[in-house]
CSV table of C-alpha atoms in Angstrom, one decimal:
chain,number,residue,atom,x,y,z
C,1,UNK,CA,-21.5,7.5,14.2
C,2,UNK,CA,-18.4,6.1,15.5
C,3,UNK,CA,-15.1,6.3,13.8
C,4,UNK,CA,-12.6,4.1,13.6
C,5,UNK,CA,-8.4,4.8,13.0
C,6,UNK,CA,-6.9,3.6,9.5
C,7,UNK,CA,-3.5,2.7,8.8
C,8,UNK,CA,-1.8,2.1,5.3
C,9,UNK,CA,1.5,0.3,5.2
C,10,UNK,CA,3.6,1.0,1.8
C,11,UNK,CA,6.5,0.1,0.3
C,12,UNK,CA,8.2,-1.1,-2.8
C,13,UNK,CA,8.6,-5.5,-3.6
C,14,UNK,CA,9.8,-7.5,-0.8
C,15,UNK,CA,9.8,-4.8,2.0
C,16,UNK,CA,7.6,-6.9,4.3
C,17,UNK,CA,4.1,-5.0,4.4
C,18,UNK,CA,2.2,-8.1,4.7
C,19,UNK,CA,4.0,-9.7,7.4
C,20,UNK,CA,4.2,-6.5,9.4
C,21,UNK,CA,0.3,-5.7,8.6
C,22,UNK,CA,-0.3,-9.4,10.6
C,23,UNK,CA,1.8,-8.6,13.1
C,24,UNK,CA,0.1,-4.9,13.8
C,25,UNK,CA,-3.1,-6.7,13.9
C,26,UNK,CA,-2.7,-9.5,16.1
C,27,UNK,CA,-1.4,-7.1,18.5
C,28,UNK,CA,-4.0,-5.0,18.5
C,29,UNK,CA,-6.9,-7.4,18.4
C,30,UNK,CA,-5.1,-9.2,22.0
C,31,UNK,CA,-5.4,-5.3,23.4
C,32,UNK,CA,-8.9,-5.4,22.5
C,33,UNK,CA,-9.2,-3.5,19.8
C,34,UNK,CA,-11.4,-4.8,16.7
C,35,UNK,CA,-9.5,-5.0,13.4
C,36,UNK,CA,-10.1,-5.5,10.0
C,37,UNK,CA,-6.8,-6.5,8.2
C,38,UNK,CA,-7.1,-6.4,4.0
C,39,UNK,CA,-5.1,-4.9,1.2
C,40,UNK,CA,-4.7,-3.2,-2.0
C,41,UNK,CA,-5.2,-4.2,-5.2
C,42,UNK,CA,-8.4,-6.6,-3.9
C,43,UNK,CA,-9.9,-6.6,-0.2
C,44,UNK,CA,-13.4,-7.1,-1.4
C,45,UNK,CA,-14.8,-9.9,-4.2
C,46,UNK,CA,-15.3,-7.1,-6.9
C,47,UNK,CA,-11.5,-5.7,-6.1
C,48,UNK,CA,-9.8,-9.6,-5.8
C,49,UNK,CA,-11.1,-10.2,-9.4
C,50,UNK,CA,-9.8,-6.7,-10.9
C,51,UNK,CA,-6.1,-7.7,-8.9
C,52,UNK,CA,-6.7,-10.7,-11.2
C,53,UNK,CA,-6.1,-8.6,-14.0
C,54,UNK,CA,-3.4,-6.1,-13.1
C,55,UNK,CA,-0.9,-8.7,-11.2
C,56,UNK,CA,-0.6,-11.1,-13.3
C,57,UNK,CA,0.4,-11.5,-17.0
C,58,UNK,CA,3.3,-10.0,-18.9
C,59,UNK,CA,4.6,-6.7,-18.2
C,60,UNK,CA,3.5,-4.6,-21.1
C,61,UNK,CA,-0.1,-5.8,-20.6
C,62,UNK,CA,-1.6,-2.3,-19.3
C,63,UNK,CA,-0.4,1.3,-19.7
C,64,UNK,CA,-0.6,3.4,-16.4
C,65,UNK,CA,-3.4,5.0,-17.2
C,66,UNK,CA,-5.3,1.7,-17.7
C,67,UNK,CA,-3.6,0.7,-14.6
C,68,UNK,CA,-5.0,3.5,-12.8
C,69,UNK,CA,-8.1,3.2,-13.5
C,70,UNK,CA,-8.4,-0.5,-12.7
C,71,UNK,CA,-6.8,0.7,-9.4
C,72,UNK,CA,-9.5,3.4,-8.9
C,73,UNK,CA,-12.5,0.8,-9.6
C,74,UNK,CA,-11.1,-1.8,-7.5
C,75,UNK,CA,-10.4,0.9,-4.7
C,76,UNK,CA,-14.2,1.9,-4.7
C,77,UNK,CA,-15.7,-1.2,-4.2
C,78,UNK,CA,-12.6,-1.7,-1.3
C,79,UNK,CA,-14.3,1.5,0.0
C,80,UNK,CA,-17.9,0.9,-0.2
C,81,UNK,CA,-18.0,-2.5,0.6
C,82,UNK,CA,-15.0,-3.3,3.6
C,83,UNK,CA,-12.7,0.3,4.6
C,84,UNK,CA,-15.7,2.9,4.9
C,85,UNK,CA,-18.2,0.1,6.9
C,86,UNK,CA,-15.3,-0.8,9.3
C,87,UNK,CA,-14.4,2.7,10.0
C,88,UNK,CA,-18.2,3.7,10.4
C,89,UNK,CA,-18.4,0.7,13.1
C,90,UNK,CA,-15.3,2.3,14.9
C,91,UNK,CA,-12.7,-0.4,14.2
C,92,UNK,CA,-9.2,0.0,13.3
C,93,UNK,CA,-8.5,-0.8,9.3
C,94,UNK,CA,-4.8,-1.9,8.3
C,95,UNK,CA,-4.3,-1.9,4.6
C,96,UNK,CA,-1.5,-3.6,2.7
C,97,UNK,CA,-1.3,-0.7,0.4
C,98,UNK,CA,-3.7,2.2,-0.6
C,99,UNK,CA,-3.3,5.6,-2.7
C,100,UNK,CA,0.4,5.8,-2.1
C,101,UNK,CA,0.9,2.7,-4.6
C,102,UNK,CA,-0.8,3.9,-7.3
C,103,UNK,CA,0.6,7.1,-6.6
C,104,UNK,CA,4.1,5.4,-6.9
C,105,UNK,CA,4.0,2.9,-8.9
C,106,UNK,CA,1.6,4.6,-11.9
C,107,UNK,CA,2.8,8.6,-11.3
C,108,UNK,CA,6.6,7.6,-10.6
C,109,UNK,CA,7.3,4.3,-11.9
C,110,UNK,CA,7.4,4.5,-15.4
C,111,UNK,CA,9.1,7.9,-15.1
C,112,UNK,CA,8.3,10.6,-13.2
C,113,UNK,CA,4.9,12.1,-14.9
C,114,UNK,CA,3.0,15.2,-13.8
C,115,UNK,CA,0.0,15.0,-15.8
C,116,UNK,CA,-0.4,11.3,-14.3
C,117,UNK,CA,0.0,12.3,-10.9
C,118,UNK,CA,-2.6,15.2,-11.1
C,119,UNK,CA,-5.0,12.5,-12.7
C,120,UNK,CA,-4.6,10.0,-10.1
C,121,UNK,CA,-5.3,12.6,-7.1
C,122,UNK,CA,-8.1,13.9,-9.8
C,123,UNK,CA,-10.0,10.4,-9.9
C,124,UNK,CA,-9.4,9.5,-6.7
C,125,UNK,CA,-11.2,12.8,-5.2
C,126,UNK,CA,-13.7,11.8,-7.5
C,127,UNK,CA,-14.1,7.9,-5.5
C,128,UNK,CA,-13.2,8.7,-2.4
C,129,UNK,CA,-13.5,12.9,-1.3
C,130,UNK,CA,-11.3,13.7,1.3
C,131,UNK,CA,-10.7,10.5,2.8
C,132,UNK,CA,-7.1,9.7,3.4
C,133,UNK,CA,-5.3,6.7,5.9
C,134,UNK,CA,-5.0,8.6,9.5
C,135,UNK,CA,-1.2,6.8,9.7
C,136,UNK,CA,0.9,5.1,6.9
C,137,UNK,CA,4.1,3.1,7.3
C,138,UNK,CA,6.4,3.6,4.5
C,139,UNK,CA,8.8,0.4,4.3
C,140,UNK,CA,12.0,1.4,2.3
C,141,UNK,CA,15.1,-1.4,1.4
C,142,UNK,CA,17.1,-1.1,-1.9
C,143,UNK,CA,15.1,-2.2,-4.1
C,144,UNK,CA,17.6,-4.9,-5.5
C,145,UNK,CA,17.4,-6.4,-1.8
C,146,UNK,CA,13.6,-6.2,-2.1
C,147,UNK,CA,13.3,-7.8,-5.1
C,148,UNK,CA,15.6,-10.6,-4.1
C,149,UNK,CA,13.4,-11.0,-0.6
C,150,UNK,CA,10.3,-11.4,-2.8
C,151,UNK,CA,11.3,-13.7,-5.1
C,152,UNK,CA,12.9,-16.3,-2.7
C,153,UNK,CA,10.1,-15.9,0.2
C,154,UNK,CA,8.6,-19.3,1.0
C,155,UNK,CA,5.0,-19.7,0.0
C,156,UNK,CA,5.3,-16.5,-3.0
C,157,UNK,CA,2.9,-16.8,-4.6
C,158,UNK,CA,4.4,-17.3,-8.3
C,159,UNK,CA,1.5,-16.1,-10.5
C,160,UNK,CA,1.5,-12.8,-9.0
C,161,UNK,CA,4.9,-11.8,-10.3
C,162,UNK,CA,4.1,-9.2,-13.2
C,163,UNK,CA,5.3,-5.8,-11.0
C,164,UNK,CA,8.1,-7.8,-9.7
C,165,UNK,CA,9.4,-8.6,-13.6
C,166,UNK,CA,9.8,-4.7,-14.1
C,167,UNK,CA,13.0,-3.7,-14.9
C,168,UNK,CA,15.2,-2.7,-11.7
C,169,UNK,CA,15.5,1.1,-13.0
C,170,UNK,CA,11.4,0.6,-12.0
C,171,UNK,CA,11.9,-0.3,-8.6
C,172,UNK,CA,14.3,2.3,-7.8
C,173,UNK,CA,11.8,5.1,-9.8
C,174,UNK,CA,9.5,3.2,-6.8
C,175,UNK,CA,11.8,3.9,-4.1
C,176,UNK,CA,12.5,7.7,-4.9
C,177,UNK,CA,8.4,8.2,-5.3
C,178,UNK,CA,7.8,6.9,-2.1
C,179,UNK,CA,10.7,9.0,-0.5
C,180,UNK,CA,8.8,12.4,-1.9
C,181,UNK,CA,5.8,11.1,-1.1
C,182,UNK,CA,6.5,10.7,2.3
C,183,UNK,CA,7.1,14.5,2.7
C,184,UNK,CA,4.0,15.3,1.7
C,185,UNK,CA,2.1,15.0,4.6
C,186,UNK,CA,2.8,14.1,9.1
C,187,UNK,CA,0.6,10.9,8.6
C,188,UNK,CA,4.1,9.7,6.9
C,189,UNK,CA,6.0,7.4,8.9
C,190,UNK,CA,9.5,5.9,7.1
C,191,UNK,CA,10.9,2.6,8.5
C,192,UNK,CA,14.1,0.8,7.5
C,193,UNK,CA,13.0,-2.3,5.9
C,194,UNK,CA,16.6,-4.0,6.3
C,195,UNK,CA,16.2,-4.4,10.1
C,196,UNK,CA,14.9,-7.9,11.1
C,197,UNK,CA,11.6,-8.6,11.4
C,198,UNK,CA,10.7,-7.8,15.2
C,199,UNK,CA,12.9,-4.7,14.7
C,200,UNK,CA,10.5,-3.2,12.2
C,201,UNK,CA,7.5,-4.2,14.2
C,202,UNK,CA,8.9,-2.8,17.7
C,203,UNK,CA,9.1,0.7,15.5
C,204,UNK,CA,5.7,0.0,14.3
C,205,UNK,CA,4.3,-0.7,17.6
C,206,UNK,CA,6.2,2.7,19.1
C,207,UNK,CA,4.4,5.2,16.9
C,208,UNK,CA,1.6,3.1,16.5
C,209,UNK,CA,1.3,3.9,20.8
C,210,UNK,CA,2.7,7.1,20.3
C,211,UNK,CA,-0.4,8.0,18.3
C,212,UNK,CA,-2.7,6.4,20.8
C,213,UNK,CA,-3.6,3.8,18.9
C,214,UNK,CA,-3.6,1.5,21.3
C-alpha cells in the first residue's frame, strides 16, 4: 500500500496556520501532487460537531481533561474516516493542527501539568499507535500580537472565540509549550510568525523542498 507524507502546521491564536495551510496546498496540488487540506478540532462530520462543543461557549465550560478527551474522540474519527484513508492512497495530508495542540493547549495551558501530559500521549497511543505528522510547522508571534491578529481578521468567525477569551497569561503558557515541544523531535520546524505573509510561506516552501516534498 502506498503512503502518503503528512504535515501539521501549529501555533498559538492568530499565527496564520490556516492561511499558510492554503497556501502549501495550492502549491503542491499545481506540482501535481494530490492533497487533502483539513484541520483539527473537526476535519470529518463526527469531529466538526464535537469542535461544536469545545470552541464555542464560555471559557470555564470544560476542564482539560474533558477537553482532552473530546479532542481524542474527535481525533479518531479525523483518523479513521479522512488522515489514515488519504495517506493509505499516497496523497499528501496538511492539517491545521494535530497532537501538538492538545499537547499545548490542555498539558501546558492551564499550567504546566505532568500527569496531563502523560495522559494525553497515554490516550492518544491508545487512538492512534505510533502514528505521528512526518513534518510540522510551528508558527510562533507574541502571543499579544496573535491575539490581536485573530480578533481583527476579516471574515473571523465570531462564535468560535472561546480559546481566544483565555486570559493572556494562557496564551503565553501556549507559546512556551510549543517552544519545548518543538525540541522534542527533527520533524519540528519553528517559523517566525511576525514576517509577512509570503515570507512565512517562502520558508515553508524551502523545507517543505528540502524534505523532498515536492
Amino acid at each position: 500500500m502506498k503512503k502518503g507524507f503528512f504535515i501539521t502546521f501549529e501555533g498559538g491564536e492568530g499565527t496564520g496556520k490556516s492561511t499558510q495551510c492554503r497556501l502549501l496546498a495550492d502549491v503542491l496540488t499545481k506540482s501535481g501532487k494530490t492533497c487533502l487540506l483539513t484541520r483539527e478540532p473537526g476535519g470529518s462530520p463526527g469531529a466538526e460537531e464535537i469542535r461544536n462543543l469545545v470552541v464555542n461557549g464560555q471559557t470555564a465550560r470544560w476542564d482539560a481533561m474533558t477537553e482532552m478527551l473530546l479532542f481524542m474522540a474527535a481525533r479518531r474519527d479525523h483518523l479513521l474516516k479522512q488522515i489514515w484513508p488519504a495517506i493509505n492512497d499516497g496523497k499528501i495530508v496538511i492539517c491545521d493542527r494535530f497532537l501538538d495542540s492538545t499537547l499545548a493547549y490542555q498539558g501546558y495551558g492551564y499550567g504546566k501539568n505532568p500527569e496531563a501530559i502523560h495522559n494525553i500521549n497515554t490516550v492518544y497511543q491508545m487512538i492512534a499507535g505510533d502514528f505521528k505528522p512526518d513534518l510540522t510547522f510551528i508558527l510562533d508571534i507574541d502571543p499579544a500580537e496573535g491575539i490581536r491578529r485573530s480578533r481583527d481578521r476579516s471574515g473571523h468567525a465570531q462564535s468560535e472565540q472561546r480559546f481566544e477569551s483565555m486570559d493572556l497569561s494562557f496564551h503565553y503558557n501556549l507559546r512556551q509549550a510549543f517552544h519545548e515541544i518543538s525540541r522534542n523531535e527533527e520533524r519540528y520546524v519553528m517559523i517566525d510568525a511576525a514576517q509577512s505573509i509570503e515570507e512565512i510561506h517562502a520558508c515553508i516552501l524551502k523545507i517543505v523542498r528540502e524534505r523532498a516534498v515536492c
